[in-house]
CSV table of C-alpha atoms in Angstrom, one decimal:
chain,number,residue,atom,x,y,z
E,1,UNK,CA,-55.5,-17.6,188.3
E,2,UNK,CA,-54.1,-18.2,191.4
E,3,UNK,CA,-55.5,-16.0,194.3
E,4,UNK,CA,-52.6,-13.7,194.4
E,5,UNK,CA,-53.1,-12.8,190.5
E,6,UNK,CA,-56.5,-12.1,191.5
E,7,UNK,CA,-55.8,-10.0,194.3
E,8,UNK,CA,-53.6,-8.1,192.4
E,9,UNK,CA,-55.6,-8.3,189.2
E,10,UNK,CA,-58.2,-6.5,191.6
E,11,UNK,CA,-55.8,-3.5,192.7
E,12,UNK,CA,-55.2,-2.6,189.6
E,13,UNK,CA,-58.5,-2.6,188.4
E,14,UNK,CA,-58.9,0.1,191.1
E,15,UNK,CA,-55.8,2.2,189.6
E,16,UNK,CA,-53.4,1.3,192.2
E,17,UNK,CA,-49.7,2.3,191.7
E,18,UNK,CA,-48.4,-0.7,193.5
E,19,UNK,CA,-50.0,-3.3,191.7
E,20,UNK,CA,-48.1,-2.6,188.7
E,21,UNK,CA,-44.9,-2.5,190.9
E,22,UNK,CA,-46.4,-6.7,192.1
E,23,UNK,CA,-47.0,-7.0,188.3
E,24,UNK,CA,-43.1,-6.1,187.3
E,25,UNK,CA,-41.9,-8.0,189.8
E,26,UNK,CA,-43.8,-11.0,188.6
E,27,UNK,CA,-43.6,-10.2,184.9
E,28,UNK,CA,-41.3,-7.4,184.1
E,29,UNK,CA,-38.2,-10.2,183.5
E,30,UNK,CA,-40.0,-12.4,180.7
E,31,UNK,CA,-41.3,-9.2,180.4
E,32,UNK,CA,-38.0,-7.6,179.0
E,33,UNK,CA,-36.9,-10.7,177.3
E,34,UNK,CA,-39.9,-11.1,174.5
E,35,UNK,CA,-39.1,-7.2,173.8
E,36,UNK,CA,-34.5,-8.1,173.6
E,37,UNK,CA,-36.1,-11.9,171.5
E,38,UNK,CA,-37.9,-9.4,169.4
E,39,UNK,CA,-35.9,-6.3,169.1
E,40,UNK,CA,-32.0,-7.2,169.9
E,41,UNK,CA,-31.3,-4.5,172.0
E,42,UNK,CA,-31.5,-3.9,175.9
E,43,UNK,CA,-31.8,-0.1,176.2
E,44,UNK,CA,-34.9,-0.1,173.2
E,45,UNK,CA,-35.6,-3.2,174.7
E,46,UNK,CA,-36.6,-1.9,178.7
E,47,UNK,CA,-37.8,1.2,176.9
E,48,UNK,CA,-40.9,-0.8,175.0
E,49,UNK,CA,-41.1,-2.9,178.5
E,50,UNK,CA,-41.6,0.4,179.8
E,51,UNK,CA,-43.9,1.6,178.2
E,52,UNK,CA,-46.2,-2.0,177.9
E,53,UNK,CA,-46.5,-1.5,181.9
E,54,UNK,CA,-47.6,2.5,181.6
E,55,UNK,CA,-50.2,1.2,179.1
E,56,UNK,CA,-51.2,-2.3,181.0
E,57,UNK,CA,-51.7,0.2,184.7
E,58,UNK,CA,-53.5,1.8,181.9
E,59,UNK,CA,-55.2,0.1,180.4
E,60,UNK,CA,-55.9,-2.7,182.6
E,61,UNK,CA,-59.8,-2.5,182.4
E,62,UNK,CA,-59.3,-4.3,179.5
E,63,UNK,CA,-58.5,-7.4,180.6
E,64,UNK,CA,-60.5,-10.3,180.7
E,65,UNK,CA,-59.0,-12.9,182.4
E,66,UNK,CA,-61.2,-14.8,180.3
E,67,UNK,CA,-59.2,-15.0,177.5
E,68,UNK,CA,-56.1,-15.5,179.0
E,69,UNK,CA,-53.7,-15.4,181.9
E,70,UNK,CA,-51.9,-11.8,183.0
E,71,UNK,CA,-48.9,-13.2,181.8
E,72,UNK,CA,-49.7,-14.1,178.4
E,73,UNK,CA,-52.0,-10.5,178.2
E,74,UNK,CA,-48.4,-8.6,179.6
E,75,UNK,CA,-46.7,-11.1,177.1
E,76,UNK,CA,-48.8,-9.7,174.0
E,77,UNK,CA,-48.4,-6.3,174.4
E,78,UNK,CA,-44.7,-6.4,175.0
E,79,UNK,CA,-44.4,-7.7,171.7
E,80,UNK,CA,-46.6,-6.1,169.7
E,81,UNK,CA,-45.0,-2.9,170.9
E,82,UNK,CA,-41.8,-4.0,169.9
E,83,UNK,CA,-42.6,-4.9,166.8
E,84,UNK,CA,-44.1,-1.9,166.5
E,85,UNK,CA,-40.8,-0.4,167.7
E,86,UNK,CA,-39.1,-2.7,165.3
E,87,UNK,CA,-41.1,-2.2,162.3
E,88,UNK,CA,-42.3,1.0,162.2
E,89,UNK,CA,-45.2,1.2,159.7
E,90,UNK,CA,-44.6,-2.2,158.2
E,91,UNK,CA,-45.4,-3.8,161.1
E,92,UNK,CA,-48.7,-2.1,161.5
E,93,UNK,CA,-52.1,-2.4,159.3
E,94,UNK,CA,-52.3,-6.1,160.2
E,95,UNK,CA,-55.9,-7.6,161.1
E,96,UNK,CA,-56.9,-8.1,165.0
E,97,UNK,CA,-59.5,-11.2,165.4
E,98,UNK,CA,-62.3,-10.4,167.7
E,99,UNK,CA,-61.8,-9.6,171.3
E,100,UNK,CA,-65.1,-10.5,172.6
E,101,UNK,CA,-63.6,-15.0,173.3
E,102,UNK,CA,-66.0,-16.2,175.9
E,103,UNK,CA,-65.6,-19.6,176.1
E,104,UNK,CA,-68.3,-20.9,174.6
E,105,UNK,CA,-69.5,-24.3,176.3
E,106,UNK,CA,-67.7,-27.4,176.2
E,107,UNK,CA,-63.6,-28.4,175.2
E,108,UNK,CA,-62.7,-24.8,176.5
E,109,UNK,CA,-61.0,-26.1,179.2
E,110,UNK,CA,-60.4,-24.1,182.8
E,111,UNK,CA,-56.9,-25.6,183.4
E,112,UNK,CA,-55.5,-24.1,180.2
E,113,UNK,CA,-53.8,-21.2,182.1
E,114,UNK,CA,-52.2,-24.1,184.8
E,115,UNK,CA,-50.7,-26.1,182.1
E,116,UNK,CA,-49.2,-23.3,180.6
E,117,UNK,CA,-47.4,-22.4,182.9
E,118,UNK,CA,-46.3,-25.3,183.5
E,119,UNK,CA,-45.0,-25.8,181.1
E,120,UNK,CA,-41.0,-25.7,181.1
E,121,UNK,CA,-38.5,-24.2,178.3
E,122,UNK,CA,-37.4,-27.2,177.1
E,123,UNK,CA,-40.5,-28.4,176.9
E,124,UNK,CA,-41.6,-26.0,174.6
E,125,UNK,CA,-38.6,-26.0,173.1
E,126,UNK,CA,-39.6,-29.9,172.8
E,127,UNK,CA,-42.5,-29.5,170.8
E,128,UNK,CA,-40.8,-26.3,168.9
E,129,UNK,CA,-38.5,-29.3,167.8
E,130,UNK,CA,-40.9,-31.9,166.5
E,131,UNK,CA,-42.1,-29.1,163.9
E,132,UNK,CA,-40.8,-29.7,160.2
E,133,UNK,CA,-37.6,-26.6,159.7
E,134,UNK,CA,-39.6,-24.7,157.6
E,135,UNK,CA,-43.1,-24.6,159.9
E,136,UNK,CA,-40.1,-22.9,162.4
E,137,UNK,CA,-38.9,-20.5,160.3
E,138,UNK,CA,-42.1,-19.5,159.8
E,139,UNK,CA,-43.0,-18.9,163.0
E,140,UNK,CA,-39.5,-16.9,163.2
E,141,UNK,CA,-40.5,-14.4,161.0
E,142,UNK,CA,-43.7,-13.7,162.0
E,143,UNK,CA,-43.7,-14.4,165.5
E,144,UNK,CA,-40.4,-12.3,166.4
E,145,UNK,CA,-39.3,-10.8,163.5
E,146,UNK,CA,-43.1,-9.0,162.6
E,147,UNK,CA,-42.8,-10.2,158.7
E,148,UNK,CA,-46.6,-10.1,157.3
E,149,UNK,CA,-47.3,-12.6,155.0
E,150,UNK,CA,-46.1,-11.7,151.4
E,151,UNK,CA,-43.1,-10.9,153.3
E,152,UNK,CA,-42.3,-14.4,154.6
E,153,UNK,CA,-43.6,-15.5,151.1
E,154,UNK,CA,-40.2,-13.1,149.8
E,155,UNK,CA,-38.1,-13.8,152.5
E,156,UNK,CA,-38.9,-17.5,151.6
E,157,UNK,CA,-39.5,-17.6,148.1
E,158,UNK,CA,-42.2,-20.0,148.7
E,159,UNK,CA,-45.6,-19.1,147.0
E,160,UNK,CA,-48.2,-17.0,149.6
E,161,UNK,CA,-50.6,-20.6,150.0
E,162,UNK,CA,-47.8,-21.8,151.5
E,163,UNK,CA,-46.8,-19.4,153.7
E,164,UNK,CA,-50.5,-19.6,154.9
E,165,UNK,CA,-50.0,-23.8,155.4
E,166,UNK,CA,-47.3,-24.1,156.7
E,167,UNK,CA,-48.3,-21.2,159.0
E,168,UNK,CA,-52.0,-23.3,160.2
E,169,UNK,CA,-49.8,-27.0,160.2
E,170,UNK,CA,-47.4,-25.2,162.5
E,171,UNK,CA,-49.7,-24.0,165.1
E,172,UNK,CA,-51.9,-26.8,164.4
E,173,UNK,CA,-49.5,-29.2,165.2
E,174,UNK,CA,-48.3,-27.3,168.9
E,175,UNK,CA,-52.5,-27.2,169.7
E,176,UNK,CA,-52.6,-30.3,169.8
E,177,UNK,CA,-49.1,-31.3,171.4
E,178,UNK,CA,-50.4,-28.7,174.0
E,179,UNK,CA,-54.0,-30.4,174.4
E,180,UNK,CA,-52.4,-33.8,174.6
E,181,UNK,CA,-50.4,-32.3,177.9
E,182,UNK,CA,-53.6,-30.7,178.8
E,183,UNK,CA,-55.5,-34.0,179.0
E,184,UNK,CA,-53.2,-35.9,181.0
E,185,UNK,CA,-52.4,-32.7,183.1
E,186,UNK,CA,-52.9,-33.5,187.5
E,187,UNK,CA,-53.5,-30.9,189.5
E,188,UNK,CA,-50.4,-30.5,190.9
W,1,UNK,CA,-73.2,-23.7,158.0
W,2,UNK,CA,-69.6,-23.5,157.1
W,3,UNK,CA,-68.0,-26.1,154.8
W,4,UNK,CA,-64.5,-28.4,155.6
W,5,UNK,CA,-62.8,-25.9,152.5
W,6,UNK,CA,-64.1,-23.2,153.6
W,7,UNK,CA,-63.4,-23.8,157.8
W,8,UNK,CA,-59.6,-25.0,155.7
W,9,UNK,CA,-58.7,-22.1,154.4
W,10,UNK,CA,-59.9,-20.1,157.8
W,11,UNK,CA,-57.5,-21.9,159.9
W,12,UNK,CA,-54.9,-21.0,157.7
W,13,UNK,CA,-55.4,-17.0,157.4
W,14,UNK,CA,-56.8,-17.4,161.9
W,15,UNK,CA,-52.8,-18.7,162.4
W,16,UNK,CA,-51.4,-15.8,160.4
W,17,UNK,CA,-53.2,-13.4,162.2
W,18,UNK,CA,-52.6,-15.1,165.2
W,19,UNK,CA,-48.5,-15.0,164.9
W,20,UNK,CA,-49.7,-11.7,163.6
W,21,UNK,CA,-48.5,-11.8,159.5
W,22,UNK,CA,-52.1,-11.2,158.2
W,23,UNK,CA,-52.4,-8.5,156.4
W,24,UNK,CA,-55.9,-6.4,156.3
W,25,UNK,CA,-56.0,-6.9,151.8
W,26,UNK,CA,-55.8,-11.2,153.0
W,27,UNK,CA,-58.3,-11.6,155.3
W,28,UNK,CA,-61.1,-11.4,153.2
W,29,UNK,CA,-64.1,-13.1,154.7
W,30,UNK,CA,-62.1,-13.9,157.8
W,31,UNK,CA,-64.8,-11.6,159.6
W,32,UNK,CA,-67.7,-13.1,158.3
W,33,UNK,CA,-66.8,-17.0,158.5
W,34,UNK,CA,-65.9,-16.4,162.5
W,35,UNK,CA,-69.3,-14.7,162.7
W,36,UNK,CA,-71.3,-17.8,161.9
W,37,UNK,CA,-68.4,-20.8,162.3
W,38,UNK,CA,-68.1,-21.6,166.1
W,39,UNK,CA,-65.6,-24.5,165.3
W,40,UNK,CA,-63.5,-21.9,164.2
W,41,UNK,CA,-63.8,-19.5,166.3
W,42,UNK,CA,-62.6,-22.1,168.9
W,43,UNK,CA,-59.3,-22.5,166.4
W,44,UNK,CA,-59.0,-18.5,166.9
W,45,UNK,CA,-59.1,-19.6,170.9
W,46,UNK,CA,-56.5,-22.5,170.5
W,47,UNK,CA,-54.2,-21.5,167.8
W,48,UNK,CA,-54.3,-18.5,170.9
W,49,UNK,CA,-53.7,-20.5,173.5
W,50,UNK,CA,-50.2,-21.9,171.3
W,51,UNK,CA,-49.4,-18.7,170.5
W,52,UNK,CA,-48.9,-17.8,173.7
W,53,UNK,CA,-46.6,-20.3,175.4
W,54,UNK,CA,-43.9,-19.3,172.5
W,55,UNK,CA,-42.6,-16.6,175.3
W,56,UNK,CA,-41.5,-19.6,177.0
W,57,UNK,CA,-39.3,-21.2,174.6
W,58,UNK,CA,-36.3,-17.7,175.2
W,59,UNK,CA,-34.1,-18.2,178.3
W,60,UNK,CA,-35.0,-15.9,180.6
W,61,UNK,CA,-33.0,-12.0,180.3
W,62,UNK,CA,-33.2,-10.1,183.2
W,63,UNK,CA,-33.4,-6.2,182.6
W,64,UNK,CA,-31.2,-3.6,184.4
W,65,UNK,CA,-32.6,-2.5,188.3
W,66,UNK,CA,-32.5,0.8,186.4
W,67,UNK,CA,-36.1,-0.1,184.7
W,68,UNK,CA,-37.7,-0.9,187.5
W,69,UNK,CA,-37.3,2.2,189.2
W,70,UNK,CA,-37.4,4.4,185.4
W,71,UNK,CA,-41.0,2.4,186.0
W,72,UNK,CA,-42.0,3.6,189.4
W,73,UNK,CA,-41.2,6.8,188.9
W,74,UNK,CA,-43.4,7.1,185.7
W,75,UNK,CA,-46.3,5.4,187.8
W,76,UNK,CA,-46.3,7.5,190.7
W,77,UNK,CA,-45.9,10.4,188.6
W,78,UNK,CA,-48.7,9.5,186.1
W,79,UNK,CA,-50.6,8.4,189.6
W,80,UNK,CA,-51.8,11.4,190.4
W,81,UNK,CA,-53.5,11.0,187.5
W,82,UNK,CA,-54.8,8.0,187.3
W,83,UNK,CA,-58.1,6.8,186.7
W,84,UNK,CA,-60.0,5.7,189.7
W,85,UNK,CA,-62.9,5.2,191.0
W,86,UNK,CA,-64.6,8.2,191.7
W,87,UNK,CA,-67.1,6.8,194.7
W,88,UNK,CA,-64.1,5.0,195.9
W,89,UNK,CA,-63.1,8.8,196.4
W,90,UNK,CA,-65.7,10.1,198.0
W,91,UNK,CA,-65.5,7.3,200.3
W,92,UNK,CA,-61.9,8.9,201.3
W,93,UNK,CA,-63.4,12.2,201.5
W,94,UNK,CA,-65.8,11.6,204.0
W,95,UNK,CA,-63.5,9.7,206.1
W,96,UNK,CA,-61.0,12.1,206.1
W,97,UNK,CA,-60.1,12.4,210.7
W,98,UNK,CA,-61.5,15.9,210.9
W,99,UNK,CA,-60.4,15.9,214.6
W,100,UNK,CA,-57.1,15.4,213.9
W,101,UNK,CA,-56.4,18.9,212.5
W,102,UNK,CA,-56.8,18.0,209.0
W,103,UNK,CA,-55.2,20.8,206.9
W,104,UNK,CA,-55.8,22.1,203.6
W,105,UNK,CA,-52.3,20.2,202.3
W,106,UNK,CA,-53.0,16.7,203.8
W,107,UNK,CA,-56.5,17.1,201.9
W,108,UNK,CA,-54.4,17.9,198.8
W,109,UNK,CA,-51.8,15.3,199.4
W,110,UNK,CA,-54.1,12.0,200.1
W,111,UNK,CA,-56.2,13.5,196.3
W,112,UNK,CA,-53.2,12.9,194.8
W,113,UNK,CA,-52.5,10.0,196.4
W,114,UNK,CA,-55.1,7.7,194.3
W,115,UNK,CA,-53.2,4.5,195.5
W,116,UNK,CA,-53.6,5.6,198.9
W,117,UNK,CA,-57.4,6.3,198.8
W,118,UNK,CA,-58.7,3.5,197.0
W,119,UNK,CA,-56.2,1.4,200.4
W,120,UNK,CA,-58.3,3.6,202.4
W,121,UNK,CA,-61.4,3.6,201.7
W,122,UNK,CA,-61.2,0.0,201.4
W,123,UNK,CA,-59.2,-1.7,203.6
W,124,UNK,CA,-59.5,-0.1,207.3
W,125,UNK,CA,-61.3,1.6,209.9
W,126,UNK,CA,-60.1,5.7,210.1
W,127,UNK,CA,-56.9,6.3,210.0
W,128,UNK,CA,-54.9,7.4,212.6
W,129,UNK,CA,-52.8,10.0,211.5
W,130,UNK,CA,-48.8,12.2,212.6
W,131,UNK,CA,-47.8,14.6,210.8
W,132,UNK,CA,-44.0,16.1,210.5
W,133,UNK,CA,-43.0,19.0,208.6
W,134,UNK,CA,-40.7,19.8,205.3
W,135,UNK,CA,-37.6,21.3,206.8
W,136,UNK,CA,-36.3,23.2,203.2
W,137,UNK,CA,-32.4,22.5,203.2
W,138,UNK,CA,-31.2,24.3,200.0
W,139,UNK,CA,-31.2,27.8,199.2
W,140,UNK,CA,-33.4,29.5,198.5
W,141,UNK,CA,-34.5,27.7,201.4
W,142,UNK,CA,-38.8,27.9,199.7
W,143,UNK,CA,-39.6,24.5,200.0
W,144,UNK,CA,-42.5,24.1,202.2
W,145,UNK,CA,-45.1,21.2,203.1
W,146,UNK,CA,-45.8,18.5,205.5
W,147,UNK,CA,-45.8,14.5,205.5
W,148,UNK,CA,-48.7,12.4,206.7
W,149,UNK,CA,-48.0,9.5,208.2
W,150,UNK,CA,-50.8,6.6,208.5
W,151,UNK,CA,-49.5,4.1,211.1
W,152,UNK,CA,-51.7,1.7,210.9
W,153,UNK,CA,-50.8,1.4,207.0
W,154,UNK,CA,-47.7,1.6,206.5
W,155,UNK,CA,-48.4,4.7,203.9
W,156,UNK,CA,-47.2,8.6,204.5
W,157,UNK,CA,-48.2,10.6,201.6
W,158,UNK,CA,-45.7,13.7,201.3
W,159,UNK,CA,-47.0,17.1,200.1
W,160,UNK,CA,-44.3,20.2,199.0
W,161,UNK,CA,-44.5,23.4,197.9
W,162,UNK,CA,-41.9,26.4,196.9
W,163,UNK,CA,-40.1,24.0,194.7
W,164,UNK,CA,-39.3,24.5,191.3
W,165,UNK,CA,-38.7,22.2,188.3
W,166,UNK,CA,-35.5,20.1,189.1
W,167,UNK,CA,-32.2,19.8,187.2
W,168,UNK,CA,-29.1,19.5,187.1
W,169,UNK,CA,-26.7,21.2,184.9
W,170,UNK,CA,-29.4,22.4,183.0
W,171,UNK,CA,-30.8,18.4,182.2
W,172,UNK,CA,-34.5,17.7,182.8
W,173,UNK,CA,-34.0,15.6,186.8
W,174,UNK,CA,-35.9,14.1,188.8
W,175,UNK,CA,-36.9,14.5,192.6
W,176,UNK,CA,-35.9,11.3,194.4
W,177,UNK,CA,-37.4,10.6,197.9
W,178,UNK,CA,-35.2,8.9,201.3
W,179,UNK,CA,-35.9,6.6,203.8
W,180,UNK,CA,-32.8,7.6,206.0
W,181,UNK,CA,-32.2,5.5,208.7
W,182,UNK,CA,-30.4,5.9,212.3
W,183,UNK,CA,-28.0,4.6,210.7
W,184,UNK,CA,-26.2,3.1,207.4
W,185,UNK,CA,-27.3,3.9,204.0
W,186,UNK,CA,-30.0,6.2,202.8
W,187,UNK,CA,-32.9,4.1,201.1
W,188,UNK,CA,-34.2,4.8,198.0
W,189,UNK,CA,-38.3,5.7,198.8
W,190,UNK,CA,-39.8,6.9,195.9
W,191,UNK,CA,-40.0,9.7,193.3
W,192,UNK,CA,-41.6,13.2,193.6
W,193,UNK,CA,-44.3,13.9,191.4
W,194,UNK,CA,-45.8,17.0,190.6
W,195,UNK,CA,-49.8,17.8,191.3
W,196,UNK,CA,-51.7,19.1,188.3
W,197,UNK,CA,-53.0,22.8,188.7
W,198,UNK,CA,-51.2,23.5,192.2
W,199,UNK,CA,-47.6,24.0,192.1
W,200,UNK,CA,-46.9,21.6,194.6
W,201,UNK,CA,-45.2,17.3,194.6
W,202,UNK,CA,-46.6,14.4,196.1
W,203,UNK,CA,-45.0,11.0,196.8
W,204,UNK,CA,-46.7,8.3,198.2
W,205,UNK,CA,-43.6,6.7,200.0
W,206,UNK,CA,-44.8,3.1,201.6
W,207,UNK,CA,-43.0,1.3,204.7
W,208,UNK,CA,-42.9,1.8,208.4
W,209,UNK,CA,-41.1,4.7,209.4
W,210,UNK,CA,-40.0,4.2,212.7
W,211,UNK,CA,-36.3,3.0,212.5
W,212,UNK,CA,-35.7,6.2,209.9
W,213,UNK,CA,-34.4,9.6,211.6
W,214,UNK,CA,-35.6,11.4,209.0
W,215,UNK,CA,-37.0,11.5,205.1
W,216,UNK,CA,-34.9,13.8,202.4
W,217,UNK,CA,-35.0,14.4,199.0
W,218,UNK,CA,-32.2,15.3,196.6
W,219,UNK,CA,-32.5,16.0,192.8
W,220,UNK,CA,-31.5,12.8,190.8
W,221,UNK,CA,-30.5,12.5,186.5
W,222,UNK,CA,-33.6,10.8,185.3
W,223,UNK,CA,-34.6,7.9,185.9
W,224,UNK,CA,-32.6,7.9,190.3
W,225,UNK,CA,-29.9,6.9,191.0
W,226,UNK,CA,-29.3,3.9,194.1
W,227,UNK,CA,-28.1,6.3,196.5
W,228,UNK,CA,-28.0,10.1,196.9
W,229,UNK,CA,-25.9,11.6,194.4
W,230,UNK,CA,-27.1,15.5,194.3
W,231,UNK,CA,-28.0,18.2,196.4
W,232,UNK,CA,-30.3,18.2,199.0
W,233,UNK,CA,-33.6,19.8,198.9
W,234,UNK,CA,-35.3,19.5,202.3
W,235,UNK,CA,-35.5,17.1,205.2
W,236,UNK,CA,-38.2,16.2,206.8
W,237,UNK,CA,-37.4,14.8,210.4
W,238,UNK,CA,-39.1,12.0,212.2
W,239,UNK,CA,-38.6,12.4,216.1
W,240,UNK,CA,-41.7,12.0,217.0
W,241,UNK,CA,-41.9,7.8,215.2
């Protein structure tokens, strides 16, 4: 986290409206991009972004820097709200993994946020292109369309076990590709 | 200790959960596995980080300008009740400059402005303030109040009483505040928000007031307008600035 972001976070924790203005100027476009990707509707996407930033302002104390960057946190909130809006009740009832994720010794890198922030659109797309098409489709249906494991299995006409295996392989490969980048990363 | 097989199964469930696809009735045993397996907890972190870069694959889109204005209007509408740290607000009350004609209205404005309270309590020495009277512009001429300007902080708190709920042609509307320069078009500055239980409205205006001849408010559609389109409700002449 850079100093500017740390300052914004401090203001946010103090309930400062100006902090939301700064956050929106910094992350409003990516938030809107995520909402639009899920909803394919400009007005609905803007509604979701507004709701999400208001929620961020009110729930700022729930942000834990050790869990990921502000950008990731904001994108996750926006995506969850967009999926809720897209899927309604059908999108609910999913498992959320435990929130307490404090680093546990070696293997946890402080450089990850910087590595991730420096990834270009083409680099992420390149990493996705390296996945087999059925793994990419599994990510698409789960992450962007908000389908559940059973719905994905029905949609792709494969057994549930295949969906589980594809999801694991897809994220494992992405993780490995990104870890390679992290290991070769040098501060700019 | 978890077996390799169990970890592979757990990794499948973790991947589904990180992608938002794991149904509750399909998660059997994952939580208890995570409680005992540090390796799979690390997988949670790694998969989350991998999924977190997915938005970076998208072609960035640009929201309308109205969204920013709508959002900040809603934020300032909520700022009077925003969660603040009581200790810091109390600090501001102790710092209120008693000798400069500090009035009840200004006290109300200060209390209503959480942002300013925190800012003032944490950054500067006791603020020098200037106050300006609100002059009603619309009939019935019931608006009254004042603007408290904190020159050292580049912030002003506007508090106005006697305003009804804003409406245009019977539809809901907002009070939009404008900075009126000595020449050129007014610039949108803030939205007025009701102060709960007081019957008054408040707004925080950011910026150095030098170079402006007045602050004014008009009634605009929800989300506001880039230029004034509605009737002027009141004006605050800044003749001393």
